Amino acid sequence: MATTSPPAQAPDVRVVPDEQDRSSSHLYVSMGPQHPSTHGVLRLKARIDGERIVDVDPDIGYLHRCFEKHSEQLTYPQIVPYTDRCDYLAAINNELTFALAVEKLLGLEVPPRAQYLRVITMELQRIASHLIAFGTFAMDLGATTAFLYCWRERESIINLLEEISGARMLFHYVRIGGVRNDVTDDWLRRVRAFVDDFISDKLPQYHRLITGNRLFVRRTKGIAVLTPEDAIAWGASGPVLRGSGVARDLRKVEPYCGIEKYDFNVPVGENGDVFDRYMVRMLEMEESAKIIKQALEGIEAGDVMAPLPRRWKVEGETYVRTEGPKGEVGCYLVGDGSDKPYRLHWRAPSFVHLQLIPVISKGLLIADLVAVIGSLDPVFGEVDR
Amino acid sequence: MADEEKELQSQEAPAEGSRGEHGEKQRPARRTRTPKKEEAPGPHDTLEDLPGELARAVERIRAGLPGVEVRGRRDHWLEIRTEPSRWVEVATFLRDDPELRFDYLALLTGIDRLDDGFEVVVHLNALTSNLRLILRTQVPREEPVCPTLTGVWPGANWHEREAYDLLGIRFEGHPDLRRILLKEDWVGHPLRKDYIDRRPPRKIQVKADWERRA
């Protein structure tokens, strides 16, 4: 071994001379990490001139637990619940990404019924995640009512998922090789009833409540415009990329779980402002509901779990990505032939999106910073990992 | 291969209704066995006959970047391995070439390869043609320095900061190379394989309810 980490020692503390230029009218404001509108523990170090933002420096890492190092000590099935904790508002998508990566290295075939169940739960989870994004976003802008309505619908989804997995937030339902257990026909009927009600009644309610609201539109239209060139160069994905008018959806580009058989559209925005990112999420919920309906019609009887190898020998490397509610969720997995990964890297979309805050929020009012964070929809479980 | 086939044939299931030594019913021999590597190639293995689009891209890269290793993988990712000294040149070519246009950086990360140093791995995407490419290089362990890609793809900024923070790879020319996830005075880089946590153990004692004194 060539190097070892140096022994722990007291860090040398230096007194930094105060070199602030007091002749300018710039003021340093620290927003967070306990601010309710930062959706977690984000601290923004903002330099402001009056009400205008000159520069922002996001400070992250408050929830860091080095999940990637942990997973080097765990066997593959043991890692699945850890991935839940990354994007804890969309646990199923994380499990799915990891399961797909391991299945690819093992060469496992997942039975068709499990594929359908994965699609149904994945899209239910997407609706639940977008509901939170929408509700908290509206609440940040001062509309508390929408938040309560969103919680009502999310509760129905969580009750449905609790019934099949036993958990209300970190489901651990998608396993390597399939899903945890089968569902009853009655459960499928209730999913159908929920989706029908959601499309015909609940979603129009939200639009009546928020989308046409003059105050809301004034706060969001033309704010924090992200050009398509910038979005691509900075590696944005998901609703943030599509809000800027780039129609890229990994479900279309790199289909998984048989999603290529389904008929759905990819909504895109025009201007790339806060309103477009919001609108893309609202339209995506409709498309998710469409996918669930098709899956409920096509679902067939059968096993939900593929036979797993008795001894796990995972060899080689792969990068598997799925379209999570926040964007491209990627799992870069390097196996060395044992039952534990040699290296696991988690590509978290929120981590990449937070880089954009300094890019798009220059010159905005400080109140708009709240709208910018809400429109990027970061989740700090996956930013800090 | 030939021996294995013989072995397989000898393991054929016994005839229907045959009895063993003590008259018990014989179970058919298990025919599944762990496939050898050459029989079941993984997604990372090289694919010789690439589909047309990928083959054209490989030709294009070979013509534009002489002396660079290119291969197509079975999961339809192209893979390039290069020296750290040519890192930025290769990246700029991949982004600017009108036929390739790898404009989207999905992921930049590092792997600790112990005595072989650190590997820097970049996953790229061309949004128009949906070509996918892995770009990798190796930096020595004693001097883990790699040129930065922030000038080519600005989105590499935080990925490189994370690799610096957790693996200790220094990216030369990075505009703002600070720790990102750990606090600024942290000692060591946790994702290295030889990292030892030298902090004193925490003095937290967990006791069950019945063990606690009232």
Coordinates of C-alpha atoms in Angstrom, one line a residue:
Chain A
M1 CA 0.0 0.0 0.0
A2 CA 1.5 3.2 -1.1
T3 CA -0.1 5.7 1.2
T4 CA -2.1 5.7 4.4
S5 CA -4.3 8.5 5.7
P6 CA -2.4 10.7 8.1
P7 CA -3.2 10.4 11.8
A8 CA -5.9 12.6 13.2
Q9 CA -4.6 15.8 14.6
A10 CA -6.0 19.1 15.6
P11 CA -6.5 21.2 12.5
D12 CA -4.4 24.3 12.5
V13 CA -6.7 27.2 13.1
R14 CA -5.7 30.4 11.5
V15 CA -7.3 33.7 12.1
V16 CA -8.4 35.0 8.7
P17 CA -8.0 38.7 8.5
D18 CA -11.1 40.5 7.7
E19 CA -10.6 41.6 4.1
Q20 CA -14.1 42.5 3.3
D21 CA -14.4 45.5 1.1
R22 CA -16.6 47.8 3.1
S23 CA -16.8 50.4 0.4
S24 CA -19.3 48.4 -1.6
S25 CA -22.9 48.0 -0.5
H26 CA -22.8 44.2 -0.7
L27 CA -24.1 42.3 2.2
Y28 CA -23.6 38.6 3.0
V29 CA -26.7 36.7 4.0
S30 CA -26.7 33.1 5.1
M31 CA -30.0 31.4 4.3
G32 CA -30.5 28.1 6.0
P33 CA -29.6 25.4 6.9
Q34 CA -32.7 25.4 9.1
H35 CA -34.8 27.6 6.8
P36 CA -38.1 26.0 6.0
S37 CA -38.1 26.9 2.4
T38 CA -34.8 25.2 1.6
H39 CA -36.4 21.7 1.5
G40 CA -34.0 20.2 3.9
V41 CA -30.6 21.2 5.2
L42 CA -29.3 23.5 2.5
R43 CA -27.4 26.6 3.4
L44 CA -27.1 29.3 0.8
K45 CA -24.4 31.9 1.3
A46 CA -25.8 34.8 -0.7
R47 CA -24.1 38.1 -1.5
I48 CA -26.8 40.7 -2.0
D49 CA -26.9 44.3 -3.2
G50 CA -30.0 45.7 -1.7
E51 CA -32.7 43.2 -2.7
R52 CA -30.8 41.8 -5.6
I53 CA -28.7 38.7 -5.6
V54 CA -25.1 39.2 -6.7
D55 CA -23.8 35.7 -6.0
V56 CA -24.9 32.6 -4.3
D57 CA -22.8 29.8 -2.9
P58 CA -24.7 26.6 -1.9
D59 CA -23.2 24.9 1.1
I60 CA -24.2 21.2 1.3
G61 CA -23.1 18.1 3.2
Y62 CA -25.2 18.4 6.4
L63 CA -26.7 15.0 5.8
H64 CA -23.6 13.3 4.6
R65 CA -23.3 9.7 5.8
C66 CA -21.0 8.3 3.0
F67 CA -23.5 5.8 1.8
E68 CA -21.1 4.7 -0.9
K69 CA -18.5 3.7 1.7
H70 CA -21.1 1.8 3.7
S71 CA -22.2 -0.2 0.7
E72 CA -18.7 -1.5 0.2
Q73 CA -19.1 -3.4 3.5
L74 CA -22.6 -4.8 2.6
T75 CA -23.8 -7.6 0.4
Y76 CA -25.9 -6.6 -2.6
P77 CA -29.3 -7.4 -1.1
Q78 CA -28.4 -5.5 2.0
I79 CA -27.7 -2.3 0.1
V80 CA -31.2 -2.0 -1.3
P81 CA -32.7 -0.4 1.9
Y82 CA -29.8 2.0 2.0
T83 CA -30.7 3.2 -1.5
D84 CA -34.1 4.1 -0.2
R85 CA -32.6 6.7 2.0
C86 CA -31.1 8.6 -0.9
D87 CA -34.1 10.2 -2.4
Y88 CA -36.4 9.4 0.4
L89 CA -39.4 10.9 -1.4
A90 CA -39.1 8.5 -4.3
A91 CA -37.7 5.4 -2.6
I92 CA -39.0 3.0 -5.2
N93 CA -37.1 4.6 -8.1
N94 CA -33.9 4.3 -6.2
E95 CA -34.4 0.6 -5.4
L96 CA -35.3 0.1 -9.0
T97 CA -32.1 1.7 -10.2
F98 CA -29.9 -0.4 -8.0
A99 CA -31.9 -3.6 -8.7
L100 CA -31.6 -3.0 -12.4
A101 CA -27.8 -2.5 -12.1
V102 CA -27.3 -5.7 -10.2
E103 CA -29.6 -7.7 -12.5
K104 CA -27.6 -6.4 -15.4
L105 CA -24.4 -7.7 -14.0
L106 CA -25.9 -11.0 -12.9
G107 CA -27.8 -11.5 -16.2
L108 CA -31.1 -12.0 -14.4
E109 CA -34.5 -12.1 -16.2
V110 CA -37.3 -10.5 -14.3
P111 CA -40.7 -12.1 -14.6
P112 CA -43.3 -10.1 -16.5
R113 CA -45.7 -9.7 -13.6
A114 CA -42.9 -8.1 -11.6
Q115 CA -42.2 -5.8 -14.5
Y116 CA -45.8 -4.6 -14.4
L117 CA -45.7 -4.2 -10.7
R118 CA -42.5 -2.2 -10.9
V119 CA -44.0 0.1 -13.5
I120 CA -47.2 0.6 -11.4
T121 CA -45.4 1.4 -8.1
M122 CA -42.7 3.5 -9.9
E123 CA -45.3 5.7 -11.5
L124 CA -47.3 5.9 -8.3
Q125 CA -44.2 7.0 -6.6
R126 CA -43.5 9.6 -9.2
I127 CA -47.0 11.1 -8.7
A128 CA -46.4 11.2 -4.9
S129 CA -43.0 12.9 -5.4
H130 CA -44.3 15.5 -7.8
L131 CA -47.2 16.1 -5.4
I132 CA -44.7 17.1 -2.7
A133 CA -42.7 19.1 -5.1
F134 CA -45.8 21.0 -6.2
G135 CA -47.2 21.4 -2.6
T136 CA -44.1 22.6 -1.0
F137 CA -43.3 24.9 -4.0
A138 CA -46.7 26.5 -3.7
M139 CA -46.3 26.8 0.1
D140 CA -43.0 28.5 -0.4
L141 CA -44.7 31.1 -2.5
G142 CA -47.3 31.7 0.2
A143 CA -50.1 29.4 -1.0
T144 CA -50.5 27.0 2.0
T145 CA -53.8 25.5 0.8
A146 CA -52.3 23.5 -2.1
F147 CA -49.9 21.8 0.3
L148 CA -52.8 20.4 2.3
Y149 CA -54.6 19.2 -0.8
C150 CA -51.4 17.5 -2.0
W151 CA -50.9 15.7 1.3
R152 CA -54.4 14.3 1.0
E153 CA -53.6 12.6 -2.3
R154 CA -50.2 11.5 -1.3
E155 CA -51.7 9.9 1.7
S156 CA -53.9 7.7 -0.6
I157 CA -50.8 6.6 -2.5
I158 CA -48.8 5.9 0.6
N159 CA -51.7 3.9 2.0
L160 CA -51.7 1.8 -1.2
L161 CA -48.0 1.2 -1.0
E162 CA -48.0 0.5 2.7
E163 CA -50.5 -2.3 2.1
I164 CA -48.1 -4.1 -0.3
S165 CA -44.8 -3.3 1.4
G166 CA -45.5 -2.6 5.0
A167 CA -43.7 0.7 5.1
R168 CA -44.9 4.2 4.5
M169 CA -41.9 6.0 3.2
L170 CA -38.8 3.7 2.7
F171 CA -40.7 0.9 1.0
H172 CA -38.0 -1.7 0.2
Y173 CA -40.5 -3.2 -2.2
V174 CA -38.4 -3.6 -5.3
R175 CA -35.9 -6.3 -4.7
I176 CA -33.1 -7.7 -6.9
G177 CA -34.8 -10.1 -9.2
G178 CA -38.4 -8.9 -8.8
V179 CA -40.6 -7.4 -6.2
R180 CA -41.1 -8.3 -2.6
N181 CA -44.6 -9.8 -2.8
D182 CA -47.6 -10.2 -5.1
V183 CA -50.6 -8.0 -4.9
T184 CA -54.3 -8.8 -4.8
D185 CA -56.8 -8.0 -7.5
D186 CA -58.6 -5.9 -5.1
W187 CA -55.5 -3.7 -4.6
L188 CA -55.2 -3.3 -8.4
R189 CA -58.9 -2.2 -8.5
R190 CA -58.2 0.4 -5.8
V191 CA -55.2 1.7 -7.7
R192 CA -57.4 2.0 -10.7
A193 CA -60.1 3.9 -8.7
F194 CA -57.4 6.2 -7.3
V195 CA -55.9 7.0 -10.7
D196 CA -59.3 7.7 -12.3
D197 CA -60.3 10.0 -9.4
F198 CA -56.9 11.7 -9.5
I199 CA -57.2 12.5 -13.2
S200 CA -60.8 13.5 -13.4
D201 CA -61.2 15.3 -10.1
K202 CA -58.0 16.1 -8.2
L203 CA -55.6 17.3 -10.9
P204 CA -58.1 19.9 -12.3
Q205 CA -58.6 21.1 -8.7
Y206 CA -54.9 21.9 -8.5
H207 CA -54.9 23.7 -11.8
R208 CA -58.0 25.8 -10.7
L209 CA -56.3 26.5 -7.4
I210 CA -52.8 27.4 -8.4
T211 CA -52.0 27.4 -12.1
G212 CA -54.2 30.2 -13.2
N213 CA -53.6 32.3 -10.1
R214 CA -52.4 35.7 -11.1
L215 CA -50.1 36.1 -8.1
F216 CA -48.6 32.7 -8.7
V217 CA -48.0 33.5 -12.4
R218 CA -46.4 36.9 -11.5
R219 CA -44.0 35.2 -9.1
T220 CA -43.0 32.4 -11.5
K221 CA -43.1 33.6 -15.2
G222 CA -39.8 34.7 -16.6
I223 CA -38.0 34.0 -13.3
A224 CA -34.6 32.2 -13.3
V225 CA -34.6 31.3 -17.0
L226 CA -32.3 28.3 -17.8
T227 CA -31.5 28.2 -21.5
P228 CA -31.4 24.7 -23.2
E229 CA -27.6 25.2 -23.9
D230 CA -26.9 25.9 -20.3
A231 CA -29.1 23.0 -19.1
I232 CA -27.3 20.5 -21.3
A233 CA -23.8 21.9 -20.4
W234 CA -24.5 21.8 -16.7
G235 CA -25.9 18.2 -16.9
A236 CA -29.5 19.0 -15.9
S237 CA -32.0 16.2 -16.2
G238 CA -35.6 15.4 -15.6
P239 CA -38.2 18.2 -15.3
V240 CA -35.4 20.8 -15.1
L241 CA -34.0 19.8 -18.5
R242 CA -37.4 19.3 -20.0
G243 CA -38.6 22.6 -18.7
S244 CA -35.9 24.2 -20.8
G245 CA -37.4 22.6 -23.9
V246 CA -35.1 19.6 -24.3
A247 CA -37.3 16.5 -24.8
R248 CA -35.1 13.9 -23.1
D249 CA -36.8 11.2 -21.0
L250 CA -34.8 8.2 -20.1
R251 CA -37.9 6.1 -20.3
K252 CA -38.0 6.9 -24.0
V253 CA -34.2 6.9 -24.7
E254 CA -33.1 3.9 -22.6
P255 CA -36.3 2.0 -21.8
Y256 CA -36.4 -0.3 -18.8
C257 CA -39.0 -2.6 -17.2
G258 CA -40.7 -2.9 -20.6
I259 CA -41.7 0.8 -20.5
E260 CA -41.3 1.0 -24.3
K261 CA -44.6 -0.8 -24.8
Y262 CA -46.5 2.0 -23.1
D263 CA -48.0 5.0 -24.9
F264 CA -47.2 8.3 -23.2
N265 CA -45.9 11.8 -24.0
V266 CA -43.0 13.7 -22.8
P267 CA -44.1 17.2 -21.8
V268 CA -41.6 20.0 -22.4
G269 CA -41.5 23.7 -21.5
E270 CA -40.8 26.6 -23.7
N271 CA -39.0 29.3 -21.8
G272 CA -37.1 27.3 -19.1
D273 CA -38.3 29.5 -16.3
V274 CA -39.7 28.5 -12.9
F275 CA -43.3 28.3 -14.3
D276 CA -42.3 25.9 -17.0
R277 CA -40.5 23.6 -14.6
Y278 CA -43.6 23.6 -12.4
M279 CA -45.9 23.0 -15.4
V280 CA -43.8 20.0 -16.7
R281 CA -44.2 18.3 -13.3
M282 CA -48.0 18.9 -13.4
L283 CA -48.3 17.4 -16.9
E284 CA -46.0 14.5 -16.0
M285 CA -48.4 13.4 -13.3
E286 CA -51.0 13.1 -16.0
E287 CA -48.7 11.0 -18.1
S288 CA -47.8 8.8 -15.1
A289 CA -51.5 8.1 -14.5
K290 CA -51.8 7.1 -18.2
I291 CA -48.9 4.7 -17.8
I292 CA -50.5 3.2 -14.7
K293 CA -53.8 2.7 -16.4
Q294 CA -52.1 0.8 -19.3
A295 CA -50.1 -1.3 -16.9
L296 CA -53.3 -2.2 -15.0
E297 CA -54.9 -3.4 -18.2
G298 CA -51.9 -5.4 -19.3
I299 CA -50.9 -7.0 -16.1
E300 CA -50.7 -10.8 -16.2
A301 CA -50.6 -13.6 -13.6
G302 CA -47.3 -15.2 -12.8
D303 CA -44.3 -15.1 -10.5
V304 CA -43.0 -11.9 -9.0
M305 CA -39.5 -13.0 -8.2
A306 CA -36.8 -14.6 -10.4
P307 CA -34.8 -17.5 -9.0
L308 CA -31.7 -15.9 -7.4
P309 CA -28.3 -17.5 -7.4
R310 CA -27.3 -19.1 -4.2
R311 CA -23.8 -17.6 -4.3
W312 CA -23.4 -14.1 -5.5
K313 CA -20.6 -13.5 -7.9
V314 CA -21.0 -10.1 -9.4
E315 CA -18.3 -9.2 -11.8
G316 CA -17.7 -6.3 -14.1
E317 CA -19.0 -2.8 -14.1
T318 CA -22.1 -1.0 -15.3
Y319 CA -23.8 2.3 -15.2
V320 CA -27.5 2.0 -15.1
R321 CA -29.8 5.0 -15.0
T322 CA -33.5 5.5 -14.7
E323 CA -35.8 8.5 -15.0
G324 CA -36.6 9.4 -11.4
P325 CA -39.0 12.1 -10.5
K326 CA -36.1 14.5 -9.9
G327 CA -34.1 13.5 -13.0
E328 CA -31.5 11.0 -14.0
V329 CA -30.9 8.6 -11.1
G330 CA -27.7 6.6 -11.9
C331 CA -26.0 3.8 -10.3
Y332 CA -22.4 3.1 -11.2
L333 CA -21.5 -0.3 -9.9
V334 CA -18.1 -2.0 -10.0
G335 CA -18.1 -5.7 -8.9
D336 CA -15.0 -7.7 -8.2
G337 CA -16.5 -11.2 -8.2
S338 CA -17.4 -11.3 -4.6
D339 CA -20.8 -10.7 -3.0
K340 CA -20.0 -7.1 -2.1
P341 CA -19.5 -4.2 -4.5
Y342 CA -16.0 -2.9 -5.0
R343 CA -17.3 0.6 -5.7
L344 CA -20.7 2.1 -5.9
H345 CA -21.3 5.6 -7.1
W346 CA -24.7 7.2 -6.9
R347 CA -25.6 9.8 -9.4
A348 CA -28.1 12.0 -7.7
P349 CA -30.0 14.4 -9.9
S350 CA -30.5 17.0 -7.1
F351 CA -26.8 17.2 -6.5
V352 CA -26.3 18.2 -10.1
H353 CA -29.2 20.6 -10.1
L354 CA -28.0 22.5 -7.1
Q355 CA -25.0 23.7 -9.1
L356 CA -27.5 25.6 -11.2
I357 CA -28.5 27.9 -8.4
P358 CA -25.6 30.3 -8.8
V359 CA -26.1 30.2 -12.6
I360 CA -29.8 31.0 -12.8
S361 CA -30.3 33.2 -9.8
K362 CA -28.0 36.1 -10.5
G363 CA -29.8 39.4 -10.4
L364 CA -33.0 38.1 -9.0
L365 CA -34.8 39.4 -5.9
I366 CA -33.9 37.5 -2.8
A367 CA -37.6 36.4 -2.4
D368 CA -37.3 34.7 -5.8
L369 CA -34.5 32.5 -4.5
V370 CA -37.2 30.5 -2.7
A371 CA -39.0 30.0 -5.9
V372 CA -35.8 28.8 -7.6
I373 CA -35.1 26.2 -5.0
G374 CA -38.7 25.0 -5.1
S375 CA -38.6 24.7 -8.9
L376 CA -35.4 22.6 -8.8
D377 CA -37.0 20.3 -6.2
P378 CA -33.9 19.1 -4.4
V379 CA -34.0 16.3 -1.8
F380 CA -31.1 16.4 0.6
G381 CA -31.0 12.7 1.3
E382 CA -29.5 12.2 -2.2
V383 CA -27.6 15.5 -2.4
D384 CA -25.5 14.6 0.6
R385 CA -25.8 10.8 0.4
Chain B
M1 CA -14.8 -26.8 -23.7
A2 CA -14.8 -30.4 -24.9
D3 CA -14.2 -31.8 -21.4
E4 CA -17.0 -29.7 -20.0
E5 CA -19.4 -31.0 -22.6
K6 CA -18.5 -34.6 -21.7
E7 CA -19.0 -33.7 -18.0
L8 CA -22.4 -32.4 -18.8
Q9 CA -23.4 -35.5 -20.7
S10 CA -22.3 -37.7 -17.8
Q11 CA -24.6 -35.7 -15.6
E12 CA -27.6 -36.5 -17.7
A13 CA -30.8 -37.2 -15.7
P14 CA -31.3 -40.9 -14.9
A15 CA -34.0 -42.7 -16.8
E16 CA -37.6 -42.3 -15.6
G17 CA -38.5 -44.5 -12.6
S18 CA -34.9 -45.7 -12.0
R19 CA -34.1 -46.6 -8.4
G20 CA -30.9 -46.1 -6.5
E21 CA -28.8 -48.5 -4.5
H22 CA -31.4 -48.7 -1.7
G23 CA -34.4 -48.5 -3.8
E24 CA -34.9 -44.8 -3.3
K25 CA -36.1 -42.6 -6.1
Q26 CA -33.2 -40.9 -7.8
R27 CA -33.4 -37.2 -8.2
P28 CA -32.3 -35.9 -11.6
A29 CA -28.9 -34.3 -11.5
R30 CA -28.8 -30.6 -11.4
R31 CA -27.9 -29.3 -14.8
T32 CA -27.3 -25.7 -13.9
R33 CA -23.8 -24.7 -13.2
T34 CA -22.1 -21.4 -13.0
P35 CA -21.3 -20.4 -16.5
K36 CA -17.7 -19.6 -17.3
K37 CA -16.8 -16.1 -18.2
E38 CA -16.3 -16.8 -21.9
E39 CA -19.7 -18.3 -22.2
A40 CA -21.6 -15.6 -20.5
P41 CA -20.0 -12.2 -21.3
G42 CA -21.0 -9.4 -19.0
P43 CA -22.1 -5.9 -20.1
H44 CA -18.6 -4.6 -19.8
D45 CA -17.1 -7.1 -22.3
T46 CA -16.0 -6.1 -25.7
L47 CA -18.4 -6.5 -28.6
E48 CA -16.7 -7.1 -31.9
D49 CA -19.5 -6.6 -34.4
L50 CA -20.8 -3.3 -33.4
P51 CA -24.0 -1.9 -34.9
G52 CA -23.5 0.6 -37.8
E53 CA -23.8 3.8 -35.8
L54 CA -21.4 2.8 -33.1
A55 CA -18.9 1.4 -35.6
R56 CA -18.9 4.7 -37.5
A57 CA -18.4 6.6 -34.2
V58 CA -15.4 4.3 -33.4
E59 CA -13.9 5.0 -36.8
R60 CA -14.4 8.7 -36.3
I61 CA -12.7 8.6 -32.9
R62 CA -9.8 6.5 -34.2
A63 CA -9.3 8.9 -37.1
G64 CA -9.5 12.1 -35.0
L65 CA -7.5 10.8 -32.0
P66 CA -4.6 8.6 -33.1
G67 CA -3.1 6.5 -30.4
V68 CA -6.1 6.4 -28.1
E69 CA -7.7 3.0 -27.2
V70 CA -11.3 2.8 -28.3
R71 CA -13.6 -0.2 -27.9
G72 CA -17.3 -0.9 -28.1
R73 CA -18.9 -2.7 -25.1
R74 CA -21.6 -5.3 -25.1
D75 CA -24.1 -2.9 -23.5
H76 CA -23.5 -0.4 -26.4
W77 CA -21.3 2.0 -24.5
L78 CA -18.1 3.1 -26.2
E79 CA -15.0 3.2 -24.0
I80 CA -11.9 5.3 -24.3
R81 CA -8.8 5.0 -22.2
T82 CA -6.3 7.7 -22.3
E83 CA -3.4 9.3 -20.5
P84 CA -4.0 12.2 -18.1
S85 CA -1.8 14.4 -20.3
R86 CA -4.3 14.1 -23.2
W87 CA -7.4 14.2 -21.0
V88 CA -8.6 17.7 -22.0
E89 CA -7.6 17.3 -25.6
V90 CA -9.7 14.1 -25.9
A91 CA -12.6 15.6 -24.1
T92 CA -12.6 18.7 -26.3
F93 CA -12.5 16.7 -29.4
L94 CA -15.4 14.5 -28.2
R95 CA -17.5 17.6 -27.5
D96 CA -16.7 19.6 -30.6
D97 CA -16.6 17.0 -33.3
P98 CA -19.7 17.6 -35.5
E99 CA -20.5 13.9 -35.9
L100 CA -20.0 12.9 -32.3
R101 CA -21.1 15.9 -30.2
F102 CA -20.9 14.4 -26.7
D103 CA -22.5 17.4 -25.1
Y104 CA -23.9 15.9 -21.9
L105 CA -21.7 14.8 -19.0
A106 CA -23.8 12.4 -16.9
L107 CA -21.3 11.4 -14.3
L108 CA -17.7 11.9 -13.2
T109 CA -16.3 9.8 -10.5
G110 CA -13.2 8.0 -9.3
I111 CA -12.3 4.5 -8.3
D112 CA -9.5 3.5 -5.9
R113 CA -7.5 0.8 -7.7
L114 CA -5.0 0.4 -4.9
D115 CA -1.5 0.0 -6.4
D116 CA -2.6 1.0 -9.8
G117 CA -3.6 4.5 -8.5
F118 CA -6.9 6.1 -9.0
E119 CA -9.1 5.7 -12.0
V120 CA -11.2 8.7 -13.2
V121 CA -14.3 7.7 -15.0
V122 CA -16.6 10.0 -17.0
H123 CA -19.9 8.9 -18.5
L124 CA -20.8 11.0 -21.6
N125 CA -23.9 11.2 -23.7
A126 CA -24.6 12.7 -27.1
L127 CA -28.2 14.0 -26.9
T128 CA -28.9 14.2 -30.6
S129 CA -27.6 10.8 -31.6
N130 CA -27.9 9.2 -28.2
L131 CA -24.3 7.8 -28.4
R132 CA -22.9 6.8 -25.0
L133 CA -19.3 6.9 -24.1
I134 CA -17.1 6.1 -21.1
L135 CA -13.9 8.1 -20.8
R136 CA -11.3 6.9 -18.4
T137 CA -7.8 7.6 -17.2
Q138 CA -5.5 6.5 -14.4
V139 CA -3.5 8.8 -12.1
P140 CA -0.7 7.6 -9.8
R141 CA -1.4 7.1 -6.1
E142 CA 1.5 9.2 -4.9
E143 CA 0.6 12.2 -7.1
P144 CA -3.2 12.0 -7.9
V145 CA -3.4 14.9 -10.2
C146 CA -5.7 15.1 -13.1
P147 CA -6.6 18.0 -15.4
T148 CA -10.0 19.5 -14.9
L149 CA -12.9 19.1 -17.3
T150 CA -14.8 22.2 -16.1
G151 CA -13.6 24.1 -19.1
V152 CA -15.2 21.5 -21.4
W153 CA -18.4 20.7 -19.5
P154 CA -19.1 23.2 -16.7
G155 CA -21.3 20.6 -15.0
A156 CA -18.2 18.7 -14.1
N157 CA -17.6 21.2 -11.3
W158 CA -19.3 19.6 -8.4
H159 CA -18.5 16.1 -9.6
E160 CA -14.8 16.9 -9.4
R161 CA -15.2 18.6 -6.0
E162 CA -16.8 15.4 -4.7
A163 CA -14.0 13.2 -6.2
Y164 CA -11.5 15.5 -4.5
D165 CA -13.3 15.4 -1.2
L166 CA -13.9 11.7 -0.9
L167 CA -11.0 10.3 -2.9
G168 CA -8.4 13.0 -2.8
I169 CA -7.9 13.3 -6.6
R170 CA -6.7 16.9 -7.3
F171 CA -8.1 18.4 -10.5
E172 CA -5.6 20.9 -11.8
G173 CA -7.2 24.1 -13.1
H174 CA -10.4 23.7 -11.2
P175 CA -11.9 27.1 -10.4
D176 CA -13.0 26.3 -6.9
L177 CA -11.5 23.0 -5.6
R178 CA -12.8 22.8 -2.0
R179 CA -14.3 20.0 0.0
I180 CA -18.0 19.8 -0.7
L181 CA -19.6 17.1 1.4
L182 CA -17.2 16.9 4.4
K183 CA -16.3 19.8 6.6
E184 CA -13.3 21.8 5.6
D185 CA -10.9 20.6 8.3
W186 CA -11.5 16.9 7.7
V187 CA -8.4 14.8 7.6
G188 CA -8.1 12.1 4.9
H189 CA -10.4 10.9 2.1
P190 CA -13.0 8.4 3.2
L191 CA -13.6 6.5 -0.1
R192 CA -9.9 5.4 -0.3
K193 CA -9.6 1.8 0.4
D194 CA -6.9 2.4 3.0
Y195 CA -8.8 5.1 4.9
I196 CA -8.8 4.5 8.6
D197 CA -11.2 6.4 10.8
R198 CA -8.9 7.6 13.6
R199 CA -11.5 9.5 15.5
P200 CA -12.0 8.2 19.0
P201 CA -15.0 6.0 19.4
R202 CA -18.1 7.8 20.4
K203 CA -19.1 7.5 24.0
I204 CA -22.7 6.6 23.4
Q205 CA -24.0 3.6 25.3
V206 CA -27.2 2.0 24.2
K207 CA -29.0 0.1 26.8
A208 CA -32.2 -1.7 26.7
D209 CA -35.1 -0.5 28.9
W210 CA -34.7 -3.3 31.4
E211 CA -31.0 -2.6 31.9
R212 CA -31.5 1.0 32.8
R213 CA -31.6 2.1 36.4
A214 CA -34.6 4.0 37.3

